[in-house]
């Protein structure tokens, strides 16, 4: 009897350990909220580059299927951008600033996927702007490892946001 | 102690100086001549037909014009591959003297505001008449900025056509007729850092050893050269960010040749060419030039096209400058940001311009010094006969 109880307890313990190591929708962080920009490395990123500039405030809404960001980091004007979390493309038309500084209506494309507890977001538009953000949540801070592509050299930076109101 | 100007500062100075020069040209030069300026504009060449290639003049389709020309490769005098980075809508009103190339508008980026990715890869004959348009592959370039460069390895009897797409982080390998995409080097839309051999970040240019081994400059995002086996397996890489030996800031052009073979890398952001053995051991650096592109000629010289001065420079393999010509401008014969050059077996030179928005064909002048001509490497005979 004691032996059976011990075996059952051990089995439950094993199941619990395995279960905790398996990424699940429930185990992934919820990044929803209003986030205030704190720091970037390098500082003053991305210099004169008008694409990928850290927005002072970003507002995130996360559901089981979508991830939505409202911010000005996509160019000259604040935008609401939706990413599907199943890795599929979302394509729409909207304004974007171009390399020459003008604004035009262009095609946009986004997609997202989870890599463990890291959320990987891709954004493209046909004004030759591309951005990859890798988001993680730790100690109440949102860290974004950002990489952008435009004509000319690529850029990379780590951005830190704290919870805002 | 050598002081290196930062690339943005250097470009700003260059464009200011060269822009002033362009204004002078427009006041003094004739409408279709390469006169004026301060140097030898076309060297041993002349431009017989400013409206070459015929198929794109006046327009590929009404209201649209060629945009940035990323690459050109002359397989023969009658089979020239052109790599176009999309077509641009013309302004509603264009002046009567509009010559047909985007550079006329003096806007630098010939990819704005939106480049329609059509006719991205076309093949023309010596007269510029359209032979093939590989429109079946236009979709590959839709979310990037179009083909960056186009090549055929001189050592490939099947004459596959290689096209680099920097902003989608891949290199496409097509059959000679363009009907099949047989291989993709890198992962479409994915990139990584210098340590990752399976993914590239903004690859720019490539060249081959006779055994089919090839080297890729990688590129705008990473700061390295990647060496691949003839079947496309990554073998090794070298390079880190910085300004020292073996370090790069935008390694953009690459050429391979010599005996023993060496790898010549245009370290554009550091305004120099670096020289390595085929395993990445640093051998030498040649300062003072920031090439967009380089090519190894049949007579084993490195021809480099300088991004700052718009000059074509002939180096011997120890770094001595033997000859140079060319000047910034938008009139026939001048160039604006040469991005790839190629020469056919009859001595014609083709130059693709990313800012000028055109590809020009240059013909050797009568009596031209043959050592001043760019000589393209002979291609291996094609299995089953050449086209």
Short mmCIF file of C-alpha atoms in Angstrom, two decimals, chain A residues 98-99 105 107 109 122 124 128 130 132 147-156, chain B residues 109 111-114 142-145 167-169 189-191 201-202 220-221 250:
data_model
loop_
_atom_site.label_atom_id
_atom_site.label_comp_id
_atom_site.label_asym_id
_atom_site.label_seq_id
_atom_site.Cartn_x
_atom_site.Cartn_y
_atom_site.Cartn_z
CA UNK A 98 9.90 56.23 -47.26
CA UNK A 99 13.66 56.56 -47.52
CA UNK A 105 0.20 54.38 -49.04
CA UNK A 107 1.40 47.38 -48.59
CA UNK A 109 2.75 42.55 -43.93
CA UNK A 122 8.06 40.46 -38.15
CA UNK A 124 7.50 44.48 -43.61
CA UNK A 128 11.51 49.02 -48.11
CA UNK A 130 11.55 45.73 -42.34
CA UNK A 132 12.03 42.07 -36.36
CA UNK A 147 16.60 44.52 -35.85
CA UNK A 148 15.67 46.72 -38.79
CA UNK A 149 16.44 46.61 -42.48
CA UNK A 150 16.29 49.49 -44.92
CA UNK A 151 18.40 50.33 -47.95
CA UNK A 152 21.89 50.65 -46.49
CA UNK A 153 23.26 48.94 -43.40
CA UNK A 154 21.05 47.04 -40.96
CA UNK A 155 20.49 48.23 -37.40
CA UNK A 156 20.21 46.35 -34.10
CA UNK B 109 16.94 56.44 -54.31
CA UNK B 111 13.23 52.76 -55.44
CA UNK B 112 10.84 55.31 -54.00
CA UNK B 113 8.09 55.77 -53.08
CA UNK B 114 7.00 52.33 -54.27
CA UNK B 142 7.85 41.58 -53.61
CA UNK B 143 8.74 42.02 -49.94
CA UNK B 144 12.31 43.01 -50.51
CA UNK B 145 13.83 45.59 -52.81
CA UNK B 167 16.59 42.29 -48.10
CA UNK B 168 15.09 38.81 -48.08
CA UNK B 169 18.44 37.43 -46.89
CA UNK B 189 12.96 36.36 -44.59
CA UNK B 190 15.06 35.02 -41.73
CA UNK B 191 18.43 36.26 -40.61
CA UNK B 201 21.80 38.86 -43.09
CA UNK B 202 21.64 41.08 -46.15
CA UNK B 220 24.67 44.97 -44.98
CA UNK B 221 23.62 43.21 -41.76
CA UNK B 250 29.54 46.69 -44.82
#
